[in-house]
Short mmCIF file of C-alpha atoms in Angstrom, two decimals:
data_model
loop_
_atom_site.label_atom_id
_atom_site.label_comp_id
_atom_site.label_asym_id
_atom_site.label_seq_id
_atom_site.Cartn_x
_atom_site.Cartn_y
_atom_site.Cartn_z
CA UNK A 1022 -66.37 6.55 6.01
CA UNK A 1023 -67.97 8.70 3.48
CA UNK A 1024 -66.78 9.91 0.28
CA UNK A 1025 -65.93 13.14 1.49
CA UNK A 1026 -64.16 12.25 4.52
CA UNK A 1027 -61.96 9.41 2.38
CA UNK A 1028 -61.37 12.42 -0.16
CA UNK A 1029 -60.24 14.88 2.51
CA UNK A 1030 -58.07 11.90 3.97
CA UNK A 1031 -56.40 11.58 0.59
CA UNK A 1032 -55.92 15.22 0.60
CA UNK A 1033 -54.50 15.22 3.36
CA UNK A 1034 -52.17 12.47 2.81
CA UNK A 1035 -50.86 14.21 -0.06
CA UNK A 1036 -48.71 16.67 1.99
CA UNK A 1037 -48.53 14.61 5.50
CA UNK A 1038 -46.68 11.64 4.20
CA UNK A 1039 -44.62 11.94 7.14
CA UNK A 1040 -45.06 14.09 10.28
CA UNK A 1041 -41.79 14.60 11.27
CA UNK A 1042 -40.78 15.60 7.43
CA UNK A 1043 -43.58 17.95 7.32
CA UNK A 1044 -42.85 19.47 11.16
CA UNK A 1045 -39.15 20.11 10.52
CA UNK A 1046 -40.04 21.74 6.45
CA UNK A 1047 -42.53 24.10 8.33
CA UNK A 1048 -40.05 24.76 10.80
CA UNK A 1049 -37.20 25.22 8.48
CA UNK A 1050 -39.25 27.50 6.42
CA UNK A 1051 -39.80 29.71 9.72
CA UNK A 1052 -36.51 30.55 10.30
CA UNK A 1053 -35.17 31.08 6.79
CA UNK A 1054 -37.97 33.83 7.36
CA UNK A 1055 -36.68 34.96 10.62
CA UNK A 1056 -33.16 35.12 9.14
CA UNK A 1057 -34.09 37.39 6.31
CA UNK A 1058 -36.73 39.30 8.17
CA UNK A 1059 -35.86 39.57 11.95
CA UNK A 1060 -32.04 39.14 11.75
CA UNK A 1061 -31.22 41.12 8.45
CA UNK A 1062 -29.15 37.97 7.51
CA UNK A 1063 -28.49 38.27 3.62
CA UNK A 1064 -31.13 37.07 1.62
CA UNK A 1065 -28.40 34.48 -0.58
CA UNK A 1066 -27.62 32.81 2.73
CA UNK A 1067 -30.70 32.22 4.07
CA UNK A 1068 -31.77 30.78 0.65
CA UNK A 1069 -28.40 28.24 1.23
CA UNK A 1070 -29.60 27.04 4.40
CA UNK A 1071 -33.39 26.75 2.97
CA UNK A 1072 -31.77 24.18 0.33
CA UNK A 1073 -29.26 22.24 2.78
CA UNK A 1074 -31.62 22.61 5.37
CA UNK A 1075 -34.12 20.61 2.97
CA UNK A 1076 -31.42 18.27 1.86
CA UNK A 1077 -30.56 17.29 5.83
CA UNK A 1078 -34.55 16.97 6.57
CA UNK A 1079 -34.88 14.56 3.81
CA UNK A 1080 -31.66 12.60 4.45
CA UNK A 1081 -32.73 12.54 8.61
CA UNK A 1082 -36.46 11.23 7.10
CA UNK A 1083 -34.74 8.55 4.71
CA UNK A 1084 -32.03 7.33 7.45
CA UNK A 1085 -34.78 7.14 10.16
CA UNK A 1086 -37.22 5.26 7.70
CA UNK A 1087 -34.70 2.69 6.93
CA UNK A 1088 -33.77 1.92 10.56
CA UNK A 1089 -37.48 1.27 11.41
CA UNK A 1090 -38.39 -1.28 8.47
CA UNK A 1091 -34.74 -3.12 9.28
CA UNK A 1092 -35.42 -3.29 13.00
CA UNK A 1093 -38.78 -4.73 11.98
CA UNK B 1039 -38.77 31.74 -25.71
CA UNK B 1040 -35.29 32.57 -24.42
CA UNK B 1041 -32.84 30.49 -22.46
CA UNK B 1042 -34.17 32.34 -18.92
CA UNK B 1043 -37.83 31.46 -19.91
CA UNK B 1044 -36.57 27.96 -20.80
CA UNK B 1045 -34.67 27.24 -17.65
CA UNK B 1046 -37.98 27.13 -15.91
CA UNK B 1047 -40.45 26.30 -18.59
CA UNK B 1048 -38.45 23.21 -18.96
CA UNK B 1049 -38.44 21.93 -15.37
CA UNK B 1050 -42.32 22.99 -15.35
CA UNK B 1051 -43.36 20.93 -18.33
CA UNK B 1052 -41.39 18.25 -17.46
CA UNK B 1053 -42.92 17.75 -13.61
CA UNK B 1054 -46.43 18.36 -15.00
CA UNK B 1055 -45.85 15.58 -17.90
CA UNK B 1056 -44.02 13.02 -15.42
CA UNK B 1057 -46.36 13.48 -12.24
CA UNK B 1058 -48.94 13.06 -14.51
CA UNK B 1059 -48.15 9.94 -15.93
CA UNK B 1060 -47.40 8.37 -12.89
CA UNK B 1061 -50.89 9.34 -11.75
CA UNK B 1062 -52.90 8.64 -14.86
CA UNK B 1063 -51.66 5.42 -14.92
CA UNK B 1064 -52.64 4.97 -11.50
CA UNK B 1065 -56.04 5.71 -12.04
CA UNK B 1066 -56.37 4.14 -15.43
CA UNK B 1067 -55.70 0.80 -13.21
CA UNK B 1068 -58.71 1.07 -11.28
CA UNK B 1069 -60.72 2.42 -14.37
CA UNK B 1070 -59.56 -0.87 -16.11
CA UNK B 1071 -60.58 -2.91 -13.13
CA UNK B 1072 -64.04 -1.44 -13.18
CA UNK B 1073 -64.71 -1.52 -16.76
CA UNK B 1074 -63.52 -5.00 -17.01
CA UNK B 1075 -65.95 -6.23 -14.13
CA UNK B 1076 -68.91 -3.86 -14.38
CA UNK B 1077 -68.70 -3.06 -18.06
CA UNK B 1078 -67.54 0.42 -19.62
CA UNK B 1079 -70.97 2.09 -18.28
CA UNK B 1080 -70.22 3.01 -15.30
CA UNK B 1081 -66.76 3.31 -15.71
CA UNK B 1082 -66.88 6.28 -18.14
CA UNK B 1083 -69.52 7.91 -16.28
CA UNK B 1084 -67.54 7.67 -13.12
CA UNK B 1085 -64.56 9.03 -15.01
CA UNK B 1086 -66.45 11.88 -16.95
CA UNK B 1087 -67.87 12.61 -13.85
CA UNK B 1088 -64.68 12.77 -11.73
CA UNK B 1089 -63.36 14.61 -14.94
CA UNK B 1090 -66.19 17.19 -14.77
CA UNK B 1091 -65.89 17.76 -11.30
CA UNK B 1092 -61.99 18.66 -11.65
CA UNK B 1093 -62.73 21.10 -14.47
CA UNK B 1094 -65.39 22.67 -12.37
CA UNK B 1095 -62.71 23.37 -9.39
CA UNK B 1096 -60.19 24.59 -12.15
CA UNK B 1097 -62.69 27.01 -13.56
CA UNK B 1098 -64.14 28.60 -10.21
CA UNK B 1099 -60.63 28.27 -7.71
CA UNK B 1100 -58.15 29.22 -10.84
CA UNK B 1101 -59.31 32.47 -11.39
CA UNK B 1102 -59.26 33.62 -7.66
CA UNK B 1103 -55.76 32.98 -7.59
CA UNK B 1104 -54.64 36.24 -9.44
CA UNK B 1105 -56.26 38.20 -6.16
CA UNK B 1106 -53.53 36.70 -4.13
CA UNK B 1107 -50.71 39.16 -3.85
CA UNK B 1108 -47.04 37.38 -5.73
CA UNK B 1109 -44.77 36.89 -2.62
CA UNK B 1110 -47.77 35.29 -0.67
CA UNK B 1111 -48.82 32.90 -3.52
CA UNK B 1112 -45.13 31.68 -3.52
CA UNK B 1113 -44.37 30.96 -0.16
CA UNK B 1114 -48.11 29.14 0.38
CA UNK B 1115 -47.23 27.47 -3.19
CA UNK B 1116 -43.41 26.70 -2.60
CA UNK B 1117 -44.36 25.52 1.10
CA UNK B 1118 -46.61 23.01 -0.42
CA UNK B 1119 -44.48 22.05 -3.41
CA UNK B 1120 -41.91 21.31 -0.29
CA UNK B 1121 -44.12 19.26 1.67
CA UNK B 1122 -45.48 17.08 -1.60
CA UNK B 1123 -42.12 17.11 -4.04
CA UNK B 1124 -40.03 15.82 -0.51
CA UNK B 1125 -42.71 13.37 0.39
CA UNK B 1126 -42.66 12.06 -3.08
CA UNK B 1127 -38.41 12.26 -2.85
CA UNK B 1128 -38.66 10.31 0.25
CA UNK B 1129 -40.44 7.68 -1.17
CA UNK B 1130 -38.62 7.16 -4.31
CA UNK B 1131 -35.37 7.02 -2.32
CA UNK B 1132 -36.65 4.17 -0.33
CA UNK B 1133 -38.06 2.39 -2.99
CA UNK B 1134 -35.10 2.87 -4.95
CA UNK B 1135 -33.06 1.53 -2.40
CA UNK B 1136 -34.90 -1.13 -1.39
CA UNK B 1137 -36.45 -0.34 1.78
CA UNK B 1138 -39.70 0.13 0.36
CA UNK B 1139 -41.75 -2.38 -1.92
CA UNK B 1140 -42.49 -0.86 -5.56
CA UNK B 1141 -45.88 0.10 -6.78
CA UNK B 1142 -47.39 -2.86 -8.38
CA UNK B 1143 -50.17 -1.92 -11.02
CA UNK B 1144 -50.91 -5.67 -11.65
CA UNK B 1145 -51.24 -6.27 -7.70
CA UNK B 1146 -53.79 -3.20 -7.65
CA UNK B 1147 -55.62 -4.09 -10.55
CA UNK B 1148 -55.75 -7.76 -9.11
CA UNK B 1149 -56.91 -6.25 -5.52
CA UNK B 1150 -59.26 -3.72 -6.97
CA UNK B 1151 -60.87 -6.52 -9.28
CA UNK B 1152 -61.45 -8.83 -6.30
CA UNK B 1153 -63.31 -5.46 -4.49
CA UNK B 1154 -65.38 -4.61 -7.40
CA UNK B 1155 -66.43 -8.64 -7.75
CA UNK B 1156 -67.01 -9.06 -3.66
CA UNK B 1157 -69.71 -6.28 -4.05
CA UNK B 1158 -73.31 -7.10 -2.87
CA UNK B 1159 -76.43 -6.55 -5.51
CA UNK B 1160 -78.26 -4.61 -3.63
CA UNK B 1161 -81.36 -2.80 -4.87
CA UNK B 1162 -80.65 0.81 -3.41
CA UNK B 1163 -77.36 0.73 -4.34
CA UNK B 1164 -76.52 -1.46 -7.48
CA UNK B 1165 -72.88 -3.01 -8.22
CA UNK B 1166 -72.69 -0.62 -11.10
CA UNK B 1167 -73.14 2.39 -9.21
CA UNK B 1168 -70.43 1.33 -6.55
CA UNK B 1169 -68.29 0.51 -9.46
CA UNK B 1170 -68.87 3.63 -11.05
CA UNK B 1171 -67.96 5.44 -7.48
CA UNK B 1172 -65.08 3.34 -7.43
CA UNK B 1173 -63.93 4.95 -10.67
CA UNK B 1174 -65.18 8.48 -9.73
CA UNK B 1175 -62.84 8.04 -6.45
CA UNK B 1176 -59.84 7.05 -8.50
CA UNK B 1177 -59.76 9.78 -11.32
CA UNK B 1178 -60.77 12.09 -8.98
CA UNK B 1179 -57.92 11.90 -6.56
CA UNK B 1180 -55.24 11.40 -9.24
CA UNK B 1181 -56.98 14.01 -10.87
CA UNK B 1182 -56.48 16.60 -7.86
CA UNK B 1183 -52.89 15.85 -7.64
CA UNK B 1184 -52.33 16.30 -11.15
CA UNK B 1185 -54.33 20.08 -10.95
CA UNK B 1186 -52.00 20.77 -7.75
CA UNK B 1187 -49.09 19.98 -9.60
CA UNK B 1188 -49.71 22.08 -12.73
CA UNK B 1189 -50.85 25.06 -10.75
CA UNK B 1190 -47.97 25.09 -7.96
CA UNK B 1191 -45.40 24.52 -10.97
CA UNK B 1192 -47.00 26.91 -12.90
CA UNK B 1193 -47.16 29.68 -10.24
CA UNK B 1194 -44.54 31.55 -12.21
CA UNK B 1195 -45.51 34.21 -15.02
CA UNK B 1196 -46.35 32.24 -18.25
CA UNK B 1197 -45.86 28.64 -17.16
CA UNK B 1198 -49.47 27.99 -16.73
CA UNK B 1199 -50.19 26.87 -20.22
CA UNK B 1200 -46.82 25.11 -20.69
CA UNK B 1201 -47.46 22.91 -17.91
CA UNK B 1202 -50.97 22.08 -18.46
CA UNK B 1203 -49.90 20.88 -21.65
CA UNK B 1204 -47.23 18.69 -20.07
CA UNK B 1205 -50.08 17.67 -18.23
CA UNK B 1206 -52.67 16.63 -20.89
CA UNK B 1207 -49.87 15.13 -23.17
CA UNK B 1208 -48.96 12.70 -20.53
CA UNK B 1209 -53.08 12.07 -20.07
CA UNK B 1210 -53.46 11.45 -24.03
CA UNK B 1211 -50.40 9.02 -23.87
CA UNK B 1212 -51.56 6.99 -20.91
CA UNK B 1213 -54.89 6.70 -22.54
CA UNK B 1214 -53.66 5.99 -26.42
CA UNK B 1215 -51.26 3.05 -24.62
CA UNK B 1216 -53.75 2.08 -22.49
CA UNK B 1217 -56.62 1.70 -25.19
CA UNK B 1218 -54.10 -0.31 -27.08
CA UNK B 1219 -52.62 -3.14 -24.93
CA UNK B 1220 -55.76 -2.89 -22.86
CA UNK B 1221 -54.11 -4.20 -18.93
CA UNK B 1222 -52.29 -2.65 -16.18
CA UNK B 1223 -49.50 -0.25 -17.41
CA UNK B 1224 -47.08 -2.06 -15.14
CA UNK B 1225 -44.26 -2.06 -17.28
CA UNK B 1226 -43.74 1.94 -17.04
CA UNK B 1227 -41.19 2.99 -14.68
CA UNK B 1228 -43.15 4.72 -11.91
CA UNK B 1229 -40.45 5.18 -9.19
CA UNK B 1230 -37.64 6.49 -11.52
CA UNK B 1231 -40.71 8.82 -12.74
CA UNK B 1232 -41.46 9.60 -9.19
CA UNK B 1233 -37.76 10.26 -8.42
CA UNK B 1234 -37.52 12.44 -10.93
CA UNK B 1235 -40.66 14.48 -10.06
CA UNK B 1236 -40.12 14.67 -6.23
CA UNK B 1237 -36.74 16.40 -7.45
CA UNK B 1238 -38.10 19.09 -9.63
CA UNK B 1239 -41.34 19.58 -7.27
CA UNK B 1240 -38.66 19.93 -4.61
CA UNK B 1241 -36.27 22.35 -6.28
CA UNK B 1242 -39.74 24.48 -7.41
CA UNK B 1243 -40.36 24.40 -3.84
CA UNK B 1244 -37.19 25.68 -2.90
CA UNK B 1245 -37.23 28.65 -5.67
CA UNK B 1246 -40.67 29.52 -4.98
CA UNK B 1247 -40.41 29.52 -1.30
CA UNK B 1248 -36.65 31.60 -1.37
CA UNK B 1249 -38.32 33.97 -3.78
CA UNK B 1250 -41.47 34.29 -1.95
CA UNK B 1251 -38.94 35.13 1.44
CA UNK B 1252 -36.74 37.43 -0.63
CA UNK B 1253 -34.24 35.37 -1.99
CA UNK B 1254 -32.55 36.62 -5.09
CA UNK B 1255 -31.51 33.38 -6.58
CA UNK B 1256 -28.14 34.42 -8.47
CA UNK B 1257 -28.94 33.64 -12.25
CA UNK B 1258 -32.54 34.31 -11.71
CA UNK B 1259 -34.99 31.71 -13.15
CA UNK B 1260 -31.55 29.54 -14.30
CA UNK B 1261 -31.04 28.89 -10.34
CA UNK B 1262 -33.72 26.55 -11.15
CA UNK B 1263 -31.89 24.03 -12.84
CA UNK B 1264 -29.04 24.44 -10.17
CA UNK B 1265 -31.46 23.46 -7.39
CA UNK B 1266 -32.37 20.82 -9.38
CA UNK B 1267 -29.13 19.39 -9.99
CA UNK B 1268 -27.99 19.32 -6.11
CA UNK B 1269 -31.81 17.46 -5.54
CA UNK B 1270 -30.92 14.86 -8.10
CA UNK B 1271 -27.27 14.15 -6.91
CA UNK B 1272 -28.51 14.14 -3.45
CA UNK B 1273 -31.12 11.95 -3.75
CA UNK B 1274 -29.16 9.44 -5.55
CA UNK B 1275 -26.37 9.46 -3.06
CA UNK B 1276 -28.94 8.85 -0.26
CA UNK B 1277 -30.34 6.13 -2.00
CA UNK B 1278 -27.18 4.50 -3.04
CA UNK B 1279 -25.85 5.00 0.52
CA UNK B 1280 -29.17 3.29 1.99
CA UNK B 1281 -29.10 0.69 -0.44
CA UNK B 1282 -25.38 -0.55 1.15
CA UNK B 1283 -25.78 -3.23 3.46
CA UNK B 1284 -23.06 -1.73 5.62
CA UNK B 1285 -25.37 0.63 6.75
CA UNK B 1286 -28.35 -2.29 7.90
CA UNK B 1287 -25.10 -4.17 9.86
CA UNK B 1288 -24.12 -1.13 11.71
CA UNK B 1289 -27.56 -0.47 13.14
#
């Protein structure tokens, strides 16, 4: 693997540690954007959705990894 | 600086300082292995070349940021911070719960030393050259993470310099301690630092993403402290829950 490929892989790895975690965060941000700009939801409510959505995502990701490791 | 400014500058400086400690310790371990095995010339050359490359990237790319509209910058930086910060927080929670092994600088130093010793000496690619490349890669990759964190948490008005000073202070501290002890810095509480940084970057991510999308947080900048507290409490609770053997037996 060339030096540039290795650097690109590491850079990508900075943001993509867990594919499902990454996907869930991106979907959550899109939902919050739609809530504010398409459905006219109170931005503060949408902010709460963003915060608690992030907490739910990290809880799911850690629980899933724990289950996977303990089943090995 | 007033209370509101400190509300956001404090976490920015702390996030840059703690994250930089983690990254610089990791880079230092590799540079120390190169210096110990192949001498300080390739280690210092690789390190300086990487720092020069990082400086070039910051000088060239940094000024371009002011041409990006603020709300777009907040969303992009916010989302990247969420991806990066929640990745760190996830790992720190799993390590704290004992699900994932802790980062071991002594083991990494031993492995890197073995790798460098195993390099065959060839005329076209001498060992010193390859050892220098190893130091270059380590400093560049860990340095890129530091640069990203400084730019990301420093994305707010007047925050770039406090964040940069936080990162610089961490570099000076690690190098000073490293030069004195002259061995891998294995006693740095890396997971505690990663946990704190993961919490702060995730809070910054929610804050900037929300602002970019049009959320007006109550208390403005001070809301960041509340977000930090929520992520910290939630992270600690998750680590405690996952540590419980009951979870293991119920699966």
